[in-house]
Coordinates of C-alpha atoms and ligand atoms in Angstrom, one line a residue:
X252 CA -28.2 18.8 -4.6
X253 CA -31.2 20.9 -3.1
X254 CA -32.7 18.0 -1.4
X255 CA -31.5 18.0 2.4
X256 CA -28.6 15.6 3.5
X257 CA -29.1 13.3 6.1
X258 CA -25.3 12.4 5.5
X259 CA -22.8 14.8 6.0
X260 CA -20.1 15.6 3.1
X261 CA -17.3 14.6 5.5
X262 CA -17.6 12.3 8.0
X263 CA -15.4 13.2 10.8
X264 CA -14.7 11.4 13.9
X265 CA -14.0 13.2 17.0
X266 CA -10.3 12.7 18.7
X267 CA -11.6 10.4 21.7
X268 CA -13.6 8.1 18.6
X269 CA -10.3 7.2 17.5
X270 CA -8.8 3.6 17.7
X271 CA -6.7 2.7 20.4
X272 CA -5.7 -0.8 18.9
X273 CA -5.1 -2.1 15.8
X274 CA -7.1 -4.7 14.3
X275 CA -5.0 -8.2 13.2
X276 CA -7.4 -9.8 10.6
X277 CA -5.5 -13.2 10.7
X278 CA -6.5 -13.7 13.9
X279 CA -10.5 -15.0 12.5
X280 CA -8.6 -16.0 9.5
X281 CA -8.7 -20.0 9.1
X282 CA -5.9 -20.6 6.7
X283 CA -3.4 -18.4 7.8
X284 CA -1.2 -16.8 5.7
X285 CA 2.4 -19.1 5.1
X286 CA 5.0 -18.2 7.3
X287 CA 7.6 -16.3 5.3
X288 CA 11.1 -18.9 4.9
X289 CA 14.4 -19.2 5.5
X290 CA 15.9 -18.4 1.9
X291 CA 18.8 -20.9 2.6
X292 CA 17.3 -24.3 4.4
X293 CA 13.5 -23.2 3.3
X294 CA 12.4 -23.6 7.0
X295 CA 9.7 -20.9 8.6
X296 CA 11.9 -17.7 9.8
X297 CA 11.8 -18.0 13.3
X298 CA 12.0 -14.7 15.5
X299 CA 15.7 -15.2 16.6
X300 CA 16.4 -15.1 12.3
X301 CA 13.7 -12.1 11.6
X302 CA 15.2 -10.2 15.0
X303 CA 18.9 -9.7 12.7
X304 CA 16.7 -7.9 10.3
X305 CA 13.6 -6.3 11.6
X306 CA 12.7 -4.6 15.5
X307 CA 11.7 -7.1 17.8
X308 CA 8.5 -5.8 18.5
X309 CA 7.7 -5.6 15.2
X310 CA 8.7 -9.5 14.5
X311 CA 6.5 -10.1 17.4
X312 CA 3.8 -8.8 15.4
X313 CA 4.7 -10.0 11.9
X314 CA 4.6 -13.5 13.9
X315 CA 1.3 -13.0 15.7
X316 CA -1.4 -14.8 14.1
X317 CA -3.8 -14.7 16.8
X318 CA -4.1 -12.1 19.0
X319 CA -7.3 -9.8 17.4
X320 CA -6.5 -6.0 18.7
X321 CA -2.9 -4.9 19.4
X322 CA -2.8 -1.5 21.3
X323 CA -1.5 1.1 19.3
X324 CA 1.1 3.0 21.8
X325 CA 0.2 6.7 23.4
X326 CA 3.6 8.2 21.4
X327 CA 2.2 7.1 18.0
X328 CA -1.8 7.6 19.0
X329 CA -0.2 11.4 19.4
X330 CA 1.6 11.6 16.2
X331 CA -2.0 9.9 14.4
X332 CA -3.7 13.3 16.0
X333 CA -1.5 15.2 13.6
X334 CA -3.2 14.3 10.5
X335 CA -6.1 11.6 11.8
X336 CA -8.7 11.1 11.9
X337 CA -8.5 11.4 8.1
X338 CA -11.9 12.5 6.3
X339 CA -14.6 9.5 5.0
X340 CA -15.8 11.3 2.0
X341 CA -19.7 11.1 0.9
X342 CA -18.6 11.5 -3.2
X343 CA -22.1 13.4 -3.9
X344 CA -20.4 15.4 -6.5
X345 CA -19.1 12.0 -8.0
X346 CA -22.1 10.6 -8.0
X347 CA -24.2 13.5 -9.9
X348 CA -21.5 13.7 -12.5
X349 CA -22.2 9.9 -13.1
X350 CA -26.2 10.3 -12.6
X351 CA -25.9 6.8 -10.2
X352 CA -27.9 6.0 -7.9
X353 CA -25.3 4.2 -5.9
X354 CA -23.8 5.6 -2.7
X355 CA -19.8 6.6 -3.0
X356 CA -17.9 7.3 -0.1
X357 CA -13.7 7.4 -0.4
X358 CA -11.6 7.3 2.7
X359 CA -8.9 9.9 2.2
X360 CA -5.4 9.4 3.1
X361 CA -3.7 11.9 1.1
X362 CA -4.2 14.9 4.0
X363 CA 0.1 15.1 5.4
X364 CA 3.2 16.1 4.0
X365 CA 4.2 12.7 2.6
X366 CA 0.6 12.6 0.8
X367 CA -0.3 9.0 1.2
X368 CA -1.4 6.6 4.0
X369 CA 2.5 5.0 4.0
X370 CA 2.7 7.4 7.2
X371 CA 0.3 5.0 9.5
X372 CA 3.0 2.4 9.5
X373 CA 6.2 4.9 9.3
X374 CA 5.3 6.1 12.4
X375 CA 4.4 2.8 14.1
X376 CA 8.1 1.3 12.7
X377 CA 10.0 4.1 14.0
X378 CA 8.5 3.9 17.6
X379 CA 9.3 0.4 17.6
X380 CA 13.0 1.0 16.2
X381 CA 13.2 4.2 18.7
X382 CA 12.0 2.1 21.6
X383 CA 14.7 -0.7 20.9
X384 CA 17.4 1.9 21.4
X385 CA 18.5 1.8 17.7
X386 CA 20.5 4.5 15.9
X387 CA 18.6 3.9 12.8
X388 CA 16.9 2.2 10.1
X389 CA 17.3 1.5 6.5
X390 CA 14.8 1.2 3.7
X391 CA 14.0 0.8 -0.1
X392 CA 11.8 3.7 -1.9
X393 CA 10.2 4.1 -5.6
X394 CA 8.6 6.5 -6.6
X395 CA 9.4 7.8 -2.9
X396 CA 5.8 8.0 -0.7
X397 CA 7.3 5.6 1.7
X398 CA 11.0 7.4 1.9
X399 CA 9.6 10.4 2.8
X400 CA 6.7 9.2 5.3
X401 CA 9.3 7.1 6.6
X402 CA 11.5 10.6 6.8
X403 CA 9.1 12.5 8.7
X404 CA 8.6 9.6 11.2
X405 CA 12.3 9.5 11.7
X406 CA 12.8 12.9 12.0
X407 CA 9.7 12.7 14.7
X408 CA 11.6 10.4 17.1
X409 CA 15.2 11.5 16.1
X410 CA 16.4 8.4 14.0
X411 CA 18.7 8.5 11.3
X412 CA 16.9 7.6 8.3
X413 CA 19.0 5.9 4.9
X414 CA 16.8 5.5 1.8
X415 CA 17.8 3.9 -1.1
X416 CA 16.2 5.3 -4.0
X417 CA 15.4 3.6 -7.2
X418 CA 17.9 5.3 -9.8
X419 CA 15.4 6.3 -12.1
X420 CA 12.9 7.8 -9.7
X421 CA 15.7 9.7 -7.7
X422 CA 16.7 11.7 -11.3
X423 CA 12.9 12.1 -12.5
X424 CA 12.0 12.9 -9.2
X425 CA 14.1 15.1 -7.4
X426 CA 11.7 17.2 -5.6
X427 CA 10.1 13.8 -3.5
X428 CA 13.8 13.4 -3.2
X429 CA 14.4 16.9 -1.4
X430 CA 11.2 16.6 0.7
X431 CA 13.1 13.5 2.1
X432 CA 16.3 15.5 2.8
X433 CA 14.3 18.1 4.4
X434 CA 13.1 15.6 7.2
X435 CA 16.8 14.9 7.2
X436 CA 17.2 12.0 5.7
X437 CA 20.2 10.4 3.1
X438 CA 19.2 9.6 -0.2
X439 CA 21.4 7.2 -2.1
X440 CA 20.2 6.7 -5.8
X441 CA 20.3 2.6 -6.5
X442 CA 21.9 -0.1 -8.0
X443 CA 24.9 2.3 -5.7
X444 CA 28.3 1.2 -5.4
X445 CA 27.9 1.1 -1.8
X446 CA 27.0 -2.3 -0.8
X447 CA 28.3 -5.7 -2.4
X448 CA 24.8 -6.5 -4.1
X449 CA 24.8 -3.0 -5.4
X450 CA 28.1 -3.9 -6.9
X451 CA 26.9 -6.6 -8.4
X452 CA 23.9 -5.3 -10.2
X453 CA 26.0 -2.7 -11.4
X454 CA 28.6 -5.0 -12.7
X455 CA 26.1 -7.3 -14.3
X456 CA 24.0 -4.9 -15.5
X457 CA 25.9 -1.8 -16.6
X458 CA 23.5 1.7 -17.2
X459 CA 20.5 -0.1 -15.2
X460 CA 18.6 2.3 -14.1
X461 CA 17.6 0.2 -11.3
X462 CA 14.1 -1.4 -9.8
X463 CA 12.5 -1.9 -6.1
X464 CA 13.8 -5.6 -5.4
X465 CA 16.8 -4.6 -5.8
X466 CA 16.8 -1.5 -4.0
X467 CA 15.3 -3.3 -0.9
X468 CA 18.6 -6.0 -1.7
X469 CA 20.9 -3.0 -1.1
X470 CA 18.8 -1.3 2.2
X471 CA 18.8 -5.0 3.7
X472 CA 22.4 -5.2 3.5
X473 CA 23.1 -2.0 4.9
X474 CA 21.0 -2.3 7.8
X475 CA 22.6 -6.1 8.3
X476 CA 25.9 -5.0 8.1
X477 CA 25.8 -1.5 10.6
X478 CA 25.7 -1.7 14.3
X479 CA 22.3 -0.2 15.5
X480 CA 20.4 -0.7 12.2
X481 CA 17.5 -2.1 11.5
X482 CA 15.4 -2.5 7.6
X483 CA 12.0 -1.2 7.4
X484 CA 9.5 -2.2 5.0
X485 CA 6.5 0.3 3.6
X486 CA 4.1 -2.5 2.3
X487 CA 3.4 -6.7 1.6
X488 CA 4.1 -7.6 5.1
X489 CA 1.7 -9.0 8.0
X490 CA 3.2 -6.3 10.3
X491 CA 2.3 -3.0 7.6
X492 CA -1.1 -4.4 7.1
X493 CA -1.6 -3.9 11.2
X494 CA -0.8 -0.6 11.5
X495 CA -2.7 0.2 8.4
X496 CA -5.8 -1.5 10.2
X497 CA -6.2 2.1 11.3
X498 CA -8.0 3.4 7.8
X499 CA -10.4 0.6 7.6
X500 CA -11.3 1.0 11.5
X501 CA -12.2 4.7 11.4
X502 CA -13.8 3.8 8.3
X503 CA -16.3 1.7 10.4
X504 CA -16.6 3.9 13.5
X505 CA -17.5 6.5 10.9
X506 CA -20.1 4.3 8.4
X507 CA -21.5 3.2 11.6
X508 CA -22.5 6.5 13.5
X509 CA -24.9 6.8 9.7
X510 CA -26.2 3.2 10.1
X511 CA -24.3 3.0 6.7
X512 CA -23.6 -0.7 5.2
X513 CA -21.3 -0.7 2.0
X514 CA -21.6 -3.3 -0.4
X515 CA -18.3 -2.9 -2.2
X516 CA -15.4 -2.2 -0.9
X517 CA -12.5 -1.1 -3.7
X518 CA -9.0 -0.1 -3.1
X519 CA -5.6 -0.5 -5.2
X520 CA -3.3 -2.6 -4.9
X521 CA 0.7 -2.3 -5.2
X522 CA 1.8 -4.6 -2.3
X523 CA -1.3 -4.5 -0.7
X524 CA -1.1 -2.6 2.7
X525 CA -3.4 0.4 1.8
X526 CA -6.3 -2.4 0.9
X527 CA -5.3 -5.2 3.6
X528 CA -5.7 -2.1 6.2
X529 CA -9.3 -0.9 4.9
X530 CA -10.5 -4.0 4.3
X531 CA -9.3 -6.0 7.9
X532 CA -12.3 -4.8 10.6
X533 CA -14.9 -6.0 7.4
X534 CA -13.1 -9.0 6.2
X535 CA -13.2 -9.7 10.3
X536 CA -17.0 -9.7 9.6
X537 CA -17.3 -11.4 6.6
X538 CA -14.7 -14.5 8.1
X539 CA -17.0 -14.5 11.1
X540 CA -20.1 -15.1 9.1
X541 CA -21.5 -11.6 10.9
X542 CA -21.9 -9.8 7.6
X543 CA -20.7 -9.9 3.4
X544 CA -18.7 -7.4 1.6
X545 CA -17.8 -7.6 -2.1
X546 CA -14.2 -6.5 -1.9
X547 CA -12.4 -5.8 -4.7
X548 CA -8.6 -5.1 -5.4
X549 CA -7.4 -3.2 -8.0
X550 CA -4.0 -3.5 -10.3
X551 CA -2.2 -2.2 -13.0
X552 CA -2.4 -4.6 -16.4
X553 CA 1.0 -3.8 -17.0
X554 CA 1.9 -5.1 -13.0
X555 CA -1.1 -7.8 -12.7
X556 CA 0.2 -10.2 -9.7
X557 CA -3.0 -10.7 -8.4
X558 CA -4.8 -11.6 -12.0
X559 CA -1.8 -13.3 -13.8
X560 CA 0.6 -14.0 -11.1
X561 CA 1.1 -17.4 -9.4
X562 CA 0.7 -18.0 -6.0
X563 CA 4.0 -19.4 -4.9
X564 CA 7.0 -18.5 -2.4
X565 CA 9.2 -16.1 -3.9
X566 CA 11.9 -13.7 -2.9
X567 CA 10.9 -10.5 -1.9
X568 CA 14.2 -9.1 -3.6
X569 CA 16.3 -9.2 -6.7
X570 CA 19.1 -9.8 -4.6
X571 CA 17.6 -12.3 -2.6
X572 CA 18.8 -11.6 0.5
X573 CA 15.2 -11.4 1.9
X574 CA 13.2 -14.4 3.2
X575 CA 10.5 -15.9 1.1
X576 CA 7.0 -15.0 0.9
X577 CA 4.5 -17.0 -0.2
X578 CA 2.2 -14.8 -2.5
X579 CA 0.8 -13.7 -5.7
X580 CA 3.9 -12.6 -7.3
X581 CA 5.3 -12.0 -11.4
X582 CA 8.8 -13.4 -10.3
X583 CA 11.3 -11.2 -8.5
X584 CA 13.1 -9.9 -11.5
X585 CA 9.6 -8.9 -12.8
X586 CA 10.0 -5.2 -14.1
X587 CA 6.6 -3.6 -15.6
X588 CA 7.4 -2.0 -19.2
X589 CA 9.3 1.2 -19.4
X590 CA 6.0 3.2 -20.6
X591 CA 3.9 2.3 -17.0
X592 CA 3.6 5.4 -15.3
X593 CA 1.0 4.8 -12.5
X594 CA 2.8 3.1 -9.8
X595 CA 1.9 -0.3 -7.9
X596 CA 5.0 -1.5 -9.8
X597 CA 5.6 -4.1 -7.1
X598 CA 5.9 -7.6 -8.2
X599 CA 4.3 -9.9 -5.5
X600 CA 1.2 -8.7 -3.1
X601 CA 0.5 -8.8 0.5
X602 CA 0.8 -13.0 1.8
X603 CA -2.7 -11.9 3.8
X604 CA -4.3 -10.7 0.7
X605 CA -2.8 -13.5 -1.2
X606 CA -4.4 -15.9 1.1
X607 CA -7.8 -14.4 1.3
X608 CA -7.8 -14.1 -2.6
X609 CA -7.0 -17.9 -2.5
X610 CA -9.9 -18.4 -0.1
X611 CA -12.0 -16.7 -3.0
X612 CA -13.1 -14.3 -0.2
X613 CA -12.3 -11.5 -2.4
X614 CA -11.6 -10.6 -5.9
X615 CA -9.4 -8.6 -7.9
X616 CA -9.1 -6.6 -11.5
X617 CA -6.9 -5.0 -13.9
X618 CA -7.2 -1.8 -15.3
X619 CA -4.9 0.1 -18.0
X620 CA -3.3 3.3 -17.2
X621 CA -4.7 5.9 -19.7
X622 CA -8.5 4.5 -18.1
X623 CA -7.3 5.3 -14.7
X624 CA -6.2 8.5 -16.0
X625 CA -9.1 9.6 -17.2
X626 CA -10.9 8.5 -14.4
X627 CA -8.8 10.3 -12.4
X628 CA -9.5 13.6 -14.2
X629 CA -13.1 12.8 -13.8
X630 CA -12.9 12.6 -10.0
X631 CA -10.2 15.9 -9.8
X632 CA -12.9 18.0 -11.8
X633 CA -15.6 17.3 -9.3
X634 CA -14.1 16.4 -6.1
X635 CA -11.3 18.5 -6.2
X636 CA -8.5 16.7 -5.0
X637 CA -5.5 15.7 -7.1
X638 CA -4.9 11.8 -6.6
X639 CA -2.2 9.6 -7.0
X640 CA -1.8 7.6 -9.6
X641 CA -2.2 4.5 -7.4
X642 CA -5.2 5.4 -6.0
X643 CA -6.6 6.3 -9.1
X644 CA -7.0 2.5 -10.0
X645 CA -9.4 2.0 -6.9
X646 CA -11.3 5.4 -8.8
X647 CA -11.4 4.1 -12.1
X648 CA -13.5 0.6 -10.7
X649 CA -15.1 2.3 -8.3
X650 CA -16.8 4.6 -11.4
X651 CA -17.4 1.5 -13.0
X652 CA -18.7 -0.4 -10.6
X653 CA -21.4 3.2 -10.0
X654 CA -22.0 2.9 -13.7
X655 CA -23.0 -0.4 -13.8
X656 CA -25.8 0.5 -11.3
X657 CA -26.8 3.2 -13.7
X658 CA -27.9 0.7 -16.0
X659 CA -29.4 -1.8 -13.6
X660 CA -31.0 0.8 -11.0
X661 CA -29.1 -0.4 -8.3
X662 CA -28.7 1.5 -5.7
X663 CA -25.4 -0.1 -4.1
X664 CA -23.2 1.5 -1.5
X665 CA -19.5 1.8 -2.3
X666 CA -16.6 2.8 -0.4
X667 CA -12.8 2.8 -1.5
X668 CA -9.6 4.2 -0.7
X669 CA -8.5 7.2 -1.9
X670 CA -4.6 6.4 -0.8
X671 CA -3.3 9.8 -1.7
X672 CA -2.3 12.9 -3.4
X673 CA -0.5 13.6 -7.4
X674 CA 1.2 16.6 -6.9
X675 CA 4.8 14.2 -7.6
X676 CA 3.0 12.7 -9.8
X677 CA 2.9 15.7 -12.7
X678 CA 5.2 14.0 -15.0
X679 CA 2.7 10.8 -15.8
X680 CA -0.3 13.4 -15.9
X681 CA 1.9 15.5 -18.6
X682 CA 2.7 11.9 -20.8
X683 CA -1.3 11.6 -20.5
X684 CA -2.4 15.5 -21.6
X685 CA 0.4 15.3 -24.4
X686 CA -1.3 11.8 -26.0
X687 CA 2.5 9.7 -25.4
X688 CA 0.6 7.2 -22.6
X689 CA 0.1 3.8 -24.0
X690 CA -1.1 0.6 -22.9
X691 CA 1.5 -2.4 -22.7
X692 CA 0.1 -5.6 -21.3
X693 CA 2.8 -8.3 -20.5
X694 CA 2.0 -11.0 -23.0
X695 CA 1.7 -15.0 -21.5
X696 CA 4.6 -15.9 -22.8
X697 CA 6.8 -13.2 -21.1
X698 CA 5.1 -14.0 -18.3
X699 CA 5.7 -17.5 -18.2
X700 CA 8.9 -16.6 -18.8
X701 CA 9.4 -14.5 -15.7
X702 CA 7.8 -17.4 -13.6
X703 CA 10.1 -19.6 -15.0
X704 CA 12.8 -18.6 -12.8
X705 CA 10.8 -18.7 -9.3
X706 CA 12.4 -21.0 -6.6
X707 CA 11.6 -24.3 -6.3
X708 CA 10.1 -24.6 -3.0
X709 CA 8.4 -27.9 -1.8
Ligands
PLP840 C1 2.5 3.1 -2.0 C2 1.2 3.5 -2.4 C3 0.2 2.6 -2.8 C4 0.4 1.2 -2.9 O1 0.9 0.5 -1.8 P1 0.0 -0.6 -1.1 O2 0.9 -1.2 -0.1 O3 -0.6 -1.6 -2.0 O4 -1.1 0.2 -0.4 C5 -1.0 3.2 -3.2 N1 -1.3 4.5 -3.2 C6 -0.3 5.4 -2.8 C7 -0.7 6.8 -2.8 C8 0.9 4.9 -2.4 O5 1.8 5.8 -2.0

């Protein structure tokens, strides 16, 4: 590391560099994604239906397939100055650990309170619900990123924010829980006997310790059934993959003021917002015919939608009370086994993504969790920062991928998403220290079994 650096360790961009619109990637998409259904009659939602649900500005955008740059609003551009632009990491410490001679930059999302990137469409969701003149909105969380970036965004423009909390999560993780209440908002630990469909579960399945599908079931119905309410969604949709357009375009403004030119781009993938947003201003590119990226997305083997899932319309929900998506998905009762501890649990992925996977205009891999722990050891001992789980899958390729051009002398230029931050995250790093992390990889027939059950949709 004597040599002189034309390239900066952090690439920072100055506040007037920032973007002032988000980037829509389905606009130079040719096969859009499918329109998400009616779960009743099957026909496409239309904006009236989506408006009981969602904010209307935000069903405007989750409808808008065409228009390529949607402003981003002065209010949020103010609240993005809070803990944007967010660093574009040269990984030269990475990199001499690994003795490759590839180029690793990560984008890093982890720097605010709720220690992922789920803040870039928080924000953007309670502006939109503030501006409506709602009281409120209601959501689903897991292991809880998104209920408390979803918190400090509601405690930002003075909405009342109800989470439902998957049980399990909300007893192993009661500190995420209290950063939530600090932001003021309640936390209700689900399958709850507050809602019908919470009822239900419980009554059908006694002791469950509950699951995301059906957490979202109950947060739907509470926000359905209140006056002033309104659900929110952290991930999957066309509308979270907008808003999170924002990482992959200061990602380019930055690469660009170097003359820099990746080759790969790698990120994980749960529902697929974090990727769908770094990717969107490339894949614009590479859809174009202007350019070609190798992108890559990255999920669990225990959770692999993208690498074992089908691509059909499923519900969004256990409860199915949500309208049908069509994507990669595991089924909607999919549950990965008891022992997976690094996230991405979700059981369907992004319909963009899903459609651009389709298109074969990206790829996808699974890795097992005790390789993205180590990997994510690797990266903590030389770069420092503690990352989550989840973003840990997008490190363990990405090392691969910069091994691979050890052998081969390539000298390849990588970037990936470094999503955020472990410090929640202690209990799945204990399981790994103390030897009790094991790899369980659904088998085809449990699988098939899963898929079995998806609707019939013709
Ligand atoms: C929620 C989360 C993810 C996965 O969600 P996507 O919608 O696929 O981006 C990844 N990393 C972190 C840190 C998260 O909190």
């Amino acid at each position: 590391m004597s040599e002189e650096r034309k390239i900066p360790y952090k690439i920072y961009l100055e506040e007037d560099e920032m973007p002032k619109a988000w980037y829509n990637v389905r606009s130079a998409m040719k096969n859009k994604p499918a329109p998400l259904l009616n779960p009743a009659t099957h026909q496409p939602m239309t904006a009236e239906e989506l408006g009981g649900v969602f904010c209307s500005d935000l069903v405007a955008q989750e409808l808008d397939n065409d228009s390529a740059f949607i402003e981003i609003p002065q209010e949020i551009r103010e609240f993005y100055k809070m803990y944007r632009p967010s660093p574009l990491v040269r990984a030269y410490y990475l990199e001499e650990k690994l003795g490759t001679p590839a180029e690793i930059y990560y984008k890093f999302e982890g720097n605010n309170t709720s220690g992922s990137h789920k803040l870039n469409s928080a924000i953007a969701q309670a502006y939109y619900a503030k501006k409506q003149g709602l009281k409120g909105v209601t959501t689903e969380t897991g292991a809880g990123q998104w209920g408390t970036a979803l918190s400090m965004a509601c405690s930002y423009f003075g909405l009342d924010c109800k989470v439902y909390m998957v049980k399990v999560s909300y007893e192993q993780k009661p500190f995420r829980r209290e950063v939530m209440r600090v932001y003021g908002a309640s936390v209700t630990p689900s399958p709850s006997m507050s809602t019908q469909v919470g009822k239900k579960i419980n009554a059908e399945h006694p002791g469950t310790t509950g699951s995301l599908g059906c957490a979202i079931s109950e947060a739907v119905e509470d926000a359905v059934t209140h006056e002033g309410y309104r659900y929110v969604l952290g991930s999957v949709l066309n509308q979270v993959l907008l808003h999170q357009s924002v990482i992959g375009l200061e990602t380019k403004i930055a690469l660009d003021k170097y003359g820099i030119k990746p080759d790969m781009i790698i990120g994980c993938a749960g529902g697929g917002s974090n990727l769908g947003g770094l990717i969107s201003p490339f894949m614009g590119e590479k859809l174009r015919g202007e350019a070609d990226y190798d992108i890559i997305a990255v999920e669990p083997a225990s959770c692999p939608s993208f690498t074992r899932g089908k691509y059909a319309y499923d519900f969004c929900d256990t409860g199915m009370v949500c309208p049908l998506a069509k994507m990669y998905t595991l089924g909607a009762d999919f549950i990965p086994s008891a022992n997976h501890a690094g996230g991405l649990r979700y059981h369907g992925m992004s319909p963009v993504l899903s459609q651009l996977y389709d298109d074969g205009l990206m790829r996808a891999v699974s890795v097992e969790q005790t390789k993205v722990f180590e990997a994510a050891e690797t990266f903590a001992r030389v770069e420092g920062i503690l990352p989550a789980p989840e973003s840990s899958h997008a490190i363990r390729v990405a090392i691969d991928e910069a091994l691979k051009c050890k052998e081969t002398g390539e000298k390849k230029t990588i970037v990936f998403g470094l999503t955020g931050t472990g410090y929640f995250d202690l209990v799945a790093y204990e399981k790994f220290h103390n030897g009790q992390m094991s790899d369980y990889i659904p088998t085809d027939e449990e699988l098939a079994q899963y898929a079995s059950r998806l609707p019939k949709v013709d």
